[in-house]
PDB file of C-alpha atoms in Angstrom:
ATOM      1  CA  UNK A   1       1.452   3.251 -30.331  1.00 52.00           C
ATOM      2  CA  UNK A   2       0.366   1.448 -27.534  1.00 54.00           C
ATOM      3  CA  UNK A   3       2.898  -1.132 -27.680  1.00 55.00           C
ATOM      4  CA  UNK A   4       5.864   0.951 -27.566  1.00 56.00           C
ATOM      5  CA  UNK A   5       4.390   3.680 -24.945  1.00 57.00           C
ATOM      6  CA  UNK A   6       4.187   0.415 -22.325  1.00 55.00           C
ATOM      7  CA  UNK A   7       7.465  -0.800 -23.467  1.00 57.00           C
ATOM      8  CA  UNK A   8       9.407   2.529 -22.492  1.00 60.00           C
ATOM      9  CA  UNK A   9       8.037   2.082 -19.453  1.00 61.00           C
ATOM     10  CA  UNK A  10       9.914  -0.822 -18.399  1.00 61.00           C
ATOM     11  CA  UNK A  11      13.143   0.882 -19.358  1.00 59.00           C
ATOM     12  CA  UNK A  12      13.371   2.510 -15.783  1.00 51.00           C
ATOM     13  CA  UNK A  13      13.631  -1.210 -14.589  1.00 54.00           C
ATOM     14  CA  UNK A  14      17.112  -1.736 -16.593  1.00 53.00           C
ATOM     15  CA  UNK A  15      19.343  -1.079 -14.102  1.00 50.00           C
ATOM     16  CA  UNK A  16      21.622  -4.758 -14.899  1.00 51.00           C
ATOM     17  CA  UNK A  17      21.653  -6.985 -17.737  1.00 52.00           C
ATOM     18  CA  UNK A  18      19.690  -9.350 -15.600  1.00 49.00           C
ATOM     19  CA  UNK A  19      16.629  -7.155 -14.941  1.00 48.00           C
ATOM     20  CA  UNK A  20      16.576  -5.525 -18.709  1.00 49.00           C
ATOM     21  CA  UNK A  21      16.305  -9.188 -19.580  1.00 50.00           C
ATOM     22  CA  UNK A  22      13.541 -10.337 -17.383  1.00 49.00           C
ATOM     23  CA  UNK A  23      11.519  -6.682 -18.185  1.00 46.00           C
ATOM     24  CA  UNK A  24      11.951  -7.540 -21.659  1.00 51.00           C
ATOM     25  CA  UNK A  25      11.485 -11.208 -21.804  1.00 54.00           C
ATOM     26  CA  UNK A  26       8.402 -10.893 -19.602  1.00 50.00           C
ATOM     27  CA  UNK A  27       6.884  -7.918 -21.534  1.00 51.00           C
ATOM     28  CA  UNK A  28       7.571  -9.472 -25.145  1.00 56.00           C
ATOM     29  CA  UNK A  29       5.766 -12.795 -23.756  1.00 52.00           C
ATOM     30  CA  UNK A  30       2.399 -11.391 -21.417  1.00 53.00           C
ATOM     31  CA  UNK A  31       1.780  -8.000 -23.949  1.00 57.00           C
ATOM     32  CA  UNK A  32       3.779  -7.430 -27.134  1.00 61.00           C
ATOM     33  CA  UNK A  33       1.219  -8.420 -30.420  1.00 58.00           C
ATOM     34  CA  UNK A  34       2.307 -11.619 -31.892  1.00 60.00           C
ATOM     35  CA  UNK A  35       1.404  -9.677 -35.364  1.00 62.00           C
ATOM     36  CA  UNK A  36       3.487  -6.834 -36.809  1.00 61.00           C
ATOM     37  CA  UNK A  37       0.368  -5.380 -38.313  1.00 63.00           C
ATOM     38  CA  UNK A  38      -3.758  -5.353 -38.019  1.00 63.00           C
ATOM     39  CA  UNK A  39      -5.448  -5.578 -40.545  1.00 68.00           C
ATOM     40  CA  UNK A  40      -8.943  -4.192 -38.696  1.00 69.00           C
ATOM     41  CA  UNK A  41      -9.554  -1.869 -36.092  1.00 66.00           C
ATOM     42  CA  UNK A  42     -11.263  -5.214 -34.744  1.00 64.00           C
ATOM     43  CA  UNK A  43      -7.865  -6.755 -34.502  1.00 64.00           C
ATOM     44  CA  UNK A  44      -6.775  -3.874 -32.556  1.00 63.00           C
ATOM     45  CA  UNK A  45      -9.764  -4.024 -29.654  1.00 70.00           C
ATOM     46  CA  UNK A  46      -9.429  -7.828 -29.678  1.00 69.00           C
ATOM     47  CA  UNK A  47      -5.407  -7.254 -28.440  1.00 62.00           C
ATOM     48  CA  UNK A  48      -6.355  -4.723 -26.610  1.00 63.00           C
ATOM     49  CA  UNK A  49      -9.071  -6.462 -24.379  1.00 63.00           C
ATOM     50  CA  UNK A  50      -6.937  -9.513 -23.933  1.00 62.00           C
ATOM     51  CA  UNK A  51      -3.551  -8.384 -23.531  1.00 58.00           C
ATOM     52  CA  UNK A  52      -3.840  -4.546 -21.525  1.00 56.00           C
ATOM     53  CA  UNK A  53      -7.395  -4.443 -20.091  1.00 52.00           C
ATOM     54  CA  UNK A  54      -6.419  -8.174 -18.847  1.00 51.00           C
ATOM     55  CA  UNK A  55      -3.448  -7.499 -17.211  1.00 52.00           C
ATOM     56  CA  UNK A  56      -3.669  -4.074 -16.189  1.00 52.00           C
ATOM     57  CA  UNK A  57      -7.246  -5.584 -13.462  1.00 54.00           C
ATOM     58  CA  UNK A  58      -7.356  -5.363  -9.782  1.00 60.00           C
ATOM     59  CA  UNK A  59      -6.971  -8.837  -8.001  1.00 69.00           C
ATOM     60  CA  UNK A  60     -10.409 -10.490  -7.292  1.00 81.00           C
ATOM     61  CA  UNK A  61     -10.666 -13.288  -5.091  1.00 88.00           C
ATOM     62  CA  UNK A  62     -12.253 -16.196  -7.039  1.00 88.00           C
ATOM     63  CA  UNK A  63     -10.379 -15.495  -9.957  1.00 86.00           C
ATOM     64  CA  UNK A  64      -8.758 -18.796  -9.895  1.00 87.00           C
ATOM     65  CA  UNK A  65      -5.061 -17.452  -9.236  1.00 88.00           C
ATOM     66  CA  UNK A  66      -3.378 -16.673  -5.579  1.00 91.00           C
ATOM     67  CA  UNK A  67      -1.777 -13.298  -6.383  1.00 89.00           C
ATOM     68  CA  UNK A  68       0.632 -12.832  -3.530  1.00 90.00           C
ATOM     69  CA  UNK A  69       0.845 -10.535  -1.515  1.00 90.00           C
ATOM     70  CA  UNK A  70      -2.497  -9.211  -2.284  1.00 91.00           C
ATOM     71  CA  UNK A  71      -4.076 -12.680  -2.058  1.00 93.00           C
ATOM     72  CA  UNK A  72      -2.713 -15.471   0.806  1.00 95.00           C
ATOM     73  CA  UNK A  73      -4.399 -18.620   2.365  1.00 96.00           C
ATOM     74  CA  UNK A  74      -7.206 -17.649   4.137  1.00 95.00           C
ATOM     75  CA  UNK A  75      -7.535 -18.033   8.500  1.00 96.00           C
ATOM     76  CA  UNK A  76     -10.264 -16.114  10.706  1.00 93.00           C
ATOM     77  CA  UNK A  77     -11.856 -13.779   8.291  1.00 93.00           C
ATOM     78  CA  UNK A  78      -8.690 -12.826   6.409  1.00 95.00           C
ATOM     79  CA  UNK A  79      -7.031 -14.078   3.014  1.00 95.00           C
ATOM     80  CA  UNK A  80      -8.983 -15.712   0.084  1.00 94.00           C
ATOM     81  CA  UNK A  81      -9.755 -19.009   0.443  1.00 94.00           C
ATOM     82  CA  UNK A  82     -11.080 -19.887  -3.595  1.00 93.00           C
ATOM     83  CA  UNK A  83      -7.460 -19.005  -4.594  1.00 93.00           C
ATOM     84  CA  UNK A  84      -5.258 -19.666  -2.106  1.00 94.00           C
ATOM     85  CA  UNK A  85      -6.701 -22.745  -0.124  1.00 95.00           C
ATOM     86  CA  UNK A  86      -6.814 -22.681   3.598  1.00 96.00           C
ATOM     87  CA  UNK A  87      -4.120 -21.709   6.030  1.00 96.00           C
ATOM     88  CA  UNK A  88      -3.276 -25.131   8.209  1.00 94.00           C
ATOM     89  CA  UNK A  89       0.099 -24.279  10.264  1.00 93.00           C
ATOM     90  CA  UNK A  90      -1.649 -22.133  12.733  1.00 94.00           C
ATOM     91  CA  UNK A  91      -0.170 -20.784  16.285  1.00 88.00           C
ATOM     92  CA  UNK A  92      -2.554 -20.219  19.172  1.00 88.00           C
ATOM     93  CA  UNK A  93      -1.300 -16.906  20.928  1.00 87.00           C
ATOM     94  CA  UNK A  94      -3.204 -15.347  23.794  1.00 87.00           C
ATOM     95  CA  UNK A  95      -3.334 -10.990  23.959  1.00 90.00           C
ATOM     96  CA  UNK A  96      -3.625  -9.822  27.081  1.00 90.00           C
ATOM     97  CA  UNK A  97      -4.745  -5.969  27.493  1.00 92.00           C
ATOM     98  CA  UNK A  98      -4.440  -3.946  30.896  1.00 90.00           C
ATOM     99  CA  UNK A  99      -5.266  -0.248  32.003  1.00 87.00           C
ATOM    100  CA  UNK A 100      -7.223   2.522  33.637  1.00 87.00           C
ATOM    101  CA  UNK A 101      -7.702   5.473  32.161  1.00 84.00           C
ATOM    102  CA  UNK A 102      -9.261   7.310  35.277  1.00 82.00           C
ATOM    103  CA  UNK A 103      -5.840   7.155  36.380  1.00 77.00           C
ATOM    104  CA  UNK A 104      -4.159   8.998  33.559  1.00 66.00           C
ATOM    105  CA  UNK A 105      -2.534  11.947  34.161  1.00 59.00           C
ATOM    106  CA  UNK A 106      -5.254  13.783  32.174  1.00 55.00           C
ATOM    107  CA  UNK A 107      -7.582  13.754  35.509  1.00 57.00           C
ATOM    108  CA  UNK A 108     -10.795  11.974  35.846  1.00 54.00           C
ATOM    109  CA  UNK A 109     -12.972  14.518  33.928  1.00 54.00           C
ATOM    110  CA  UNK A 110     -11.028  13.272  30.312  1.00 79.00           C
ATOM    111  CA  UNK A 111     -11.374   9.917  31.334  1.00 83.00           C
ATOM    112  CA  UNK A 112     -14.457   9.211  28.972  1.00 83.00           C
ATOM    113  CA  UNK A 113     -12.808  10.904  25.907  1.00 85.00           C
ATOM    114  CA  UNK A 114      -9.181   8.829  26.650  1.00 85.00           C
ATOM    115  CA  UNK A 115     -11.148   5.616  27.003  1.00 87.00           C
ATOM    116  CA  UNK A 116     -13.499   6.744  23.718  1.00 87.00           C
ATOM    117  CA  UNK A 117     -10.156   7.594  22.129  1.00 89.00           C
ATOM    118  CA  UNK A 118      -7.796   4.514  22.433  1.00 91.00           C
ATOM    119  CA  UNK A 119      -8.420   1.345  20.469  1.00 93.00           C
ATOM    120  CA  UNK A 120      -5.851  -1.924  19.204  1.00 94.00           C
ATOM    121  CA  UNK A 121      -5.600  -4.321  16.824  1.00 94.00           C
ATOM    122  CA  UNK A 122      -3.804  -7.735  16.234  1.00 94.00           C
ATOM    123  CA  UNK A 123      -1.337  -6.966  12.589  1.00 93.00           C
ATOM    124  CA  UNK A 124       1.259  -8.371  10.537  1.00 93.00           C
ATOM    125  CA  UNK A 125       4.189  -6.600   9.363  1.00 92.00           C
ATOM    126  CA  UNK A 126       4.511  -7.825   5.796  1.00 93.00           C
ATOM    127  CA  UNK A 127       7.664  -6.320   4.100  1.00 93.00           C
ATOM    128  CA  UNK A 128       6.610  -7.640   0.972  1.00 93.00           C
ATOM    129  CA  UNK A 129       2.999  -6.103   0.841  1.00 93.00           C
ATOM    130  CA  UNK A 130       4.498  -2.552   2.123  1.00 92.00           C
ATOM    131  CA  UNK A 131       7.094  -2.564  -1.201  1.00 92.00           C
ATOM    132  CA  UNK A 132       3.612  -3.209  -2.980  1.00 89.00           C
ATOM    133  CA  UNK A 133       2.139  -0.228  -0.963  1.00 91.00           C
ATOM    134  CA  UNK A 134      -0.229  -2.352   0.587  1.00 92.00           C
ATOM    135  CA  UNK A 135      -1.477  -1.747   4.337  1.00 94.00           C
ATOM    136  CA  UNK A 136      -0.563  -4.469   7.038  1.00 94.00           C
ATOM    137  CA  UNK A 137      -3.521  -7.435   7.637  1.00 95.00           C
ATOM    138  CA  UNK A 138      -4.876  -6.969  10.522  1.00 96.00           C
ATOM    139  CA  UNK A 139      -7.198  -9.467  12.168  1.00 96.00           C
ATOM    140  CA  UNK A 140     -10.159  -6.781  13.041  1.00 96.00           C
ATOM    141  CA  UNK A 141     -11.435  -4.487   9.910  1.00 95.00           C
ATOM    142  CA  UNK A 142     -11.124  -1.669  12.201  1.00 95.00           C
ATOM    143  CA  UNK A 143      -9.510  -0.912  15.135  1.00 95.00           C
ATOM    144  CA  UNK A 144     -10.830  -2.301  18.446  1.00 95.00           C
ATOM    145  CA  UNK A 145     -12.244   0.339  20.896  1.00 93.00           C
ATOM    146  CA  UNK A 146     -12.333   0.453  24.811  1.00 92.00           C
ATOM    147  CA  UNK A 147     -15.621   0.572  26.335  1.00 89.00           C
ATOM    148  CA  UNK A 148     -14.512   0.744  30.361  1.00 89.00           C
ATOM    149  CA  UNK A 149     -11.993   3.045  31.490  1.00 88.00           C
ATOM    150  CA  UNK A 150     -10.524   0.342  33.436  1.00 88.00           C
ATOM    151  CA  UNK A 151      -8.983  -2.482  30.976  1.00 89.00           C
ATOM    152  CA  UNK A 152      -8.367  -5.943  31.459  1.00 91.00           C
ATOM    153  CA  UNK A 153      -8.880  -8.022  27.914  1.00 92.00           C
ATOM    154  CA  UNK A 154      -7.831 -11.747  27.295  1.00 92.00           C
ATOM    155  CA  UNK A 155      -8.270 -13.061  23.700  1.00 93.00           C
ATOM    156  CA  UNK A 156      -7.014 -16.038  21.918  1.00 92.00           C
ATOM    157  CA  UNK A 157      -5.843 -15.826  18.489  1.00 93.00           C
ATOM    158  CA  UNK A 158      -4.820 -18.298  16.079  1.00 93.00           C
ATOM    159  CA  UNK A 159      -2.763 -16.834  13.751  1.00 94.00           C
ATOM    160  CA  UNK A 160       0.266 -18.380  11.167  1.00 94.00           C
ATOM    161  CA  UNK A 161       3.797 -17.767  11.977  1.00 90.00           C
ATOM    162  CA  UNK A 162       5.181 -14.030  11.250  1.00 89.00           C
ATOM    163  CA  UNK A 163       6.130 -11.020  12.551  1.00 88.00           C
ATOM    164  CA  UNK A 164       2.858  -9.959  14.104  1.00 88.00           C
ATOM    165  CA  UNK A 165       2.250  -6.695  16.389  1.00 88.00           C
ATOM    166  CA  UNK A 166      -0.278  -5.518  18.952  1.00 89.00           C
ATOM    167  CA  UNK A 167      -1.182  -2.224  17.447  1.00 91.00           C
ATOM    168  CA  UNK A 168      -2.326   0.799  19.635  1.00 90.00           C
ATOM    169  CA  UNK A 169      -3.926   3.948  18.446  1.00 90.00           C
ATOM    170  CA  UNK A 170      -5.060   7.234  20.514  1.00 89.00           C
ATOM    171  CA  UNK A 171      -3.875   5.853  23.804  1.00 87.00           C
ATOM    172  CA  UNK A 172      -2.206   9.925  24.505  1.00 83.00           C
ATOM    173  CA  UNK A 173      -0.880   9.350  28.034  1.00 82.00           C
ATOM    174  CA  UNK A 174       0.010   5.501  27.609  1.00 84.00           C
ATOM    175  CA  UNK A 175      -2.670   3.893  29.652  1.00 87.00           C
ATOM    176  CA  UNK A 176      -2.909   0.604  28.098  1.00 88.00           C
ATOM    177  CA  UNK A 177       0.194  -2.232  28.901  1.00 86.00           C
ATOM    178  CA  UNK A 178      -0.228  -6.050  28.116  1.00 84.00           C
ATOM    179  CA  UNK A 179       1.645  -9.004  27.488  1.00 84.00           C
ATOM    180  CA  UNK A 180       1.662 -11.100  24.415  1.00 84.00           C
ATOM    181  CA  UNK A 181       2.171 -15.421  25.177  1.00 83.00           C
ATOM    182  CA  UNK A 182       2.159 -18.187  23.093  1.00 81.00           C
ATOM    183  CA  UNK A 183      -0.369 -20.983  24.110  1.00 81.00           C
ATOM    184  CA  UNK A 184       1.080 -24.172  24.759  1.00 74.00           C
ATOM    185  CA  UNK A 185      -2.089 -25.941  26.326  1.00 66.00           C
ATOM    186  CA  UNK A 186      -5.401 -24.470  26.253  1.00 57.00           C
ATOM    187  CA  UNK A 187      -6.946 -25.826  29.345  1.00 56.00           C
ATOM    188  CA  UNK A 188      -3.880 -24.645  31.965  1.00 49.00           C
ATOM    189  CA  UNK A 189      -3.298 -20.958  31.884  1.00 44.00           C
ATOM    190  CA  UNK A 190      -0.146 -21.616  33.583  1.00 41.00           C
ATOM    191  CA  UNK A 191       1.768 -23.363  30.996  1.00 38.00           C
ATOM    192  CA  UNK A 192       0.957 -20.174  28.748  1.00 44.00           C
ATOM    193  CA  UNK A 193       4.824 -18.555  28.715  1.00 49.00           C
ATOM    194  CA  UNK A 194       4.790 -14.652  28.103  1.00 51.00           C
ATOM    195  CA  UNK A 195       6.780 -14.021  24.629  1.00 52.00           C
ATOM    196  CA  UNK A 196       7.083 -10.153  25.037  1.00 56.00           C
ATOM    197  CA  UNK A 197       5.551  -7.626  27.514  1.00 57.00           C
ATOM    198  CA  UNK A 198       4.961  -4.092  26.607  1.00 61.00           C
ATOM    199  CA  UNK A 199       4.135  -1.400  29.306  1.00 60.00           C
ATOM    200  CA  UNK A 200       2.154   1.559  30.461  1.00 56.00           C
ATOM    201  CA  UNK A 201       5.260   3.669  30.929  1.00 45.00           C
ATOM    202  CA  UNK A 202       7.826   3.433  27.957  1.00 43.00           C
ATOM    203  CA  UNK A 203       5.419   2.173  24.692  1.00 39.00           C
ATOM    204  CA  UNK A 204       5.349   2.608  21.436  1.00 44.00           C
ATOM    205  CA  UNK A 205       2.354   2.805  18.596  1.00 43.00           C
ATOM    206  CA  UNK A 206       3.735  -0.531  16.931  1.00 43.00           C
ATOM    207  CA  UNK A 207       4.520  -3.708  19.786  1.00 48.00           C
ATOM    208  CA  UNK A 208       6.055  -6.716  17.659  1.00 47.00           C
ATOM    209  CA  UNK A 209       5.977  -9.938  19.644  1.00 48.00           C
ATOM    210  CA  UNK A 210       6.520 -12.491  17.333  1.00 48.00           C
ATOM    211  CA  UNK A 211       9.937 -12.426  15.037  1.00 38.00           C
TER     212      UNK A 211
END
């Protein structure tokens, strides 16, 4: 019973010859019994525990396998190391952040609850995580707030190569601008080339910077 309700399943999946055969092939091989029949209910719960209960887990960092895209080498506090080793081709990047909320057309008495309101984050638009409905990685576990009404932020980043966004949340009247540049020598802000500017005036909620 149980083997043919998962095997219908796949069915959907055989839209060409070439995916029937891979949904097939990979289902008789990972799940289908290698018995026709058990001869003891124990038979049944040993098949059961190693062949559905098994596969059918949520991926746990340590397991011993790098599960992409839920698992990827790990940099900052992202990623699982145990699996997936350590990301090495990193790419320093410098955010810069810029505003004043007290000049907002909201007036000066909403200044406190804009600047309570707003907050960013550094993500990575993964197309391969969103088709396994999977949120972005972002580099904070929640979103950054602003503690001043009048921003000016400078952090370094070093993040691997991807399409990675400055993302801004609750900022209502479009206070906060910045710049994004890639960080060619640490010790000489001038030789720090802007990649992509976005501004107070004509911004969106997502800011890619990096292609």
């Amino acid at each position: 019973v149980f083997y043919f309700t998962f095997y219908f399943l796949i069915l959907w999946r055989q839209a060409s010859t070439f995916s029937a055969f891979n949904s097939s092939s990979s289902f008789d091989v990972e799940f289908a019994p290698k018995q026709k029949f058990f001869s003891t209910l124990f038979g049944v719960s040993s098949w059961l525990q190693d062949r559905v209960i098994s596969i059918w887990t949520s991926q746990e960092c340590g397991d011993g396998y790098c599960d992409r895209p839920y698992e990827f080498p790990s940099y900052g506090r992202l990623g699982c190391k145990l699996d997936c080793g350590t990301e090495t081709d990193l790419n320093p990047v410098l955010v810069v952040l810029k505003g004043d909320f007290a000049k907002s057309r909201a007036g000066a008495s909403s200044t406190q609850t804009l600047t309570e309101s707003a907050s960013w984050n550094l993500c990575l638009y993964d197309e391969e995580r969103r088709r396994s409905h999977l949120d972005d990685v972002c580099w904070y576990a929640e979103s950054q707030h602003f503690t001043d009404s009048n921003v000016e932020l400078a952090i370094k980043f070093e993040i691997p190569a991807g399409r990675w966004y400055v993302k801004v949340g609750g900022d209502y009247f479009r206070a906060i601008g910045g710049s994004v540049h890639k960080v060619l020598n640490s010790s000489a802000l001038e030789e720090i080339p802007p990649l992509k500017n976005f501004t107070t005036c004509k911004v969106k909620t997502r800011r890619d910077f990096v292609g």
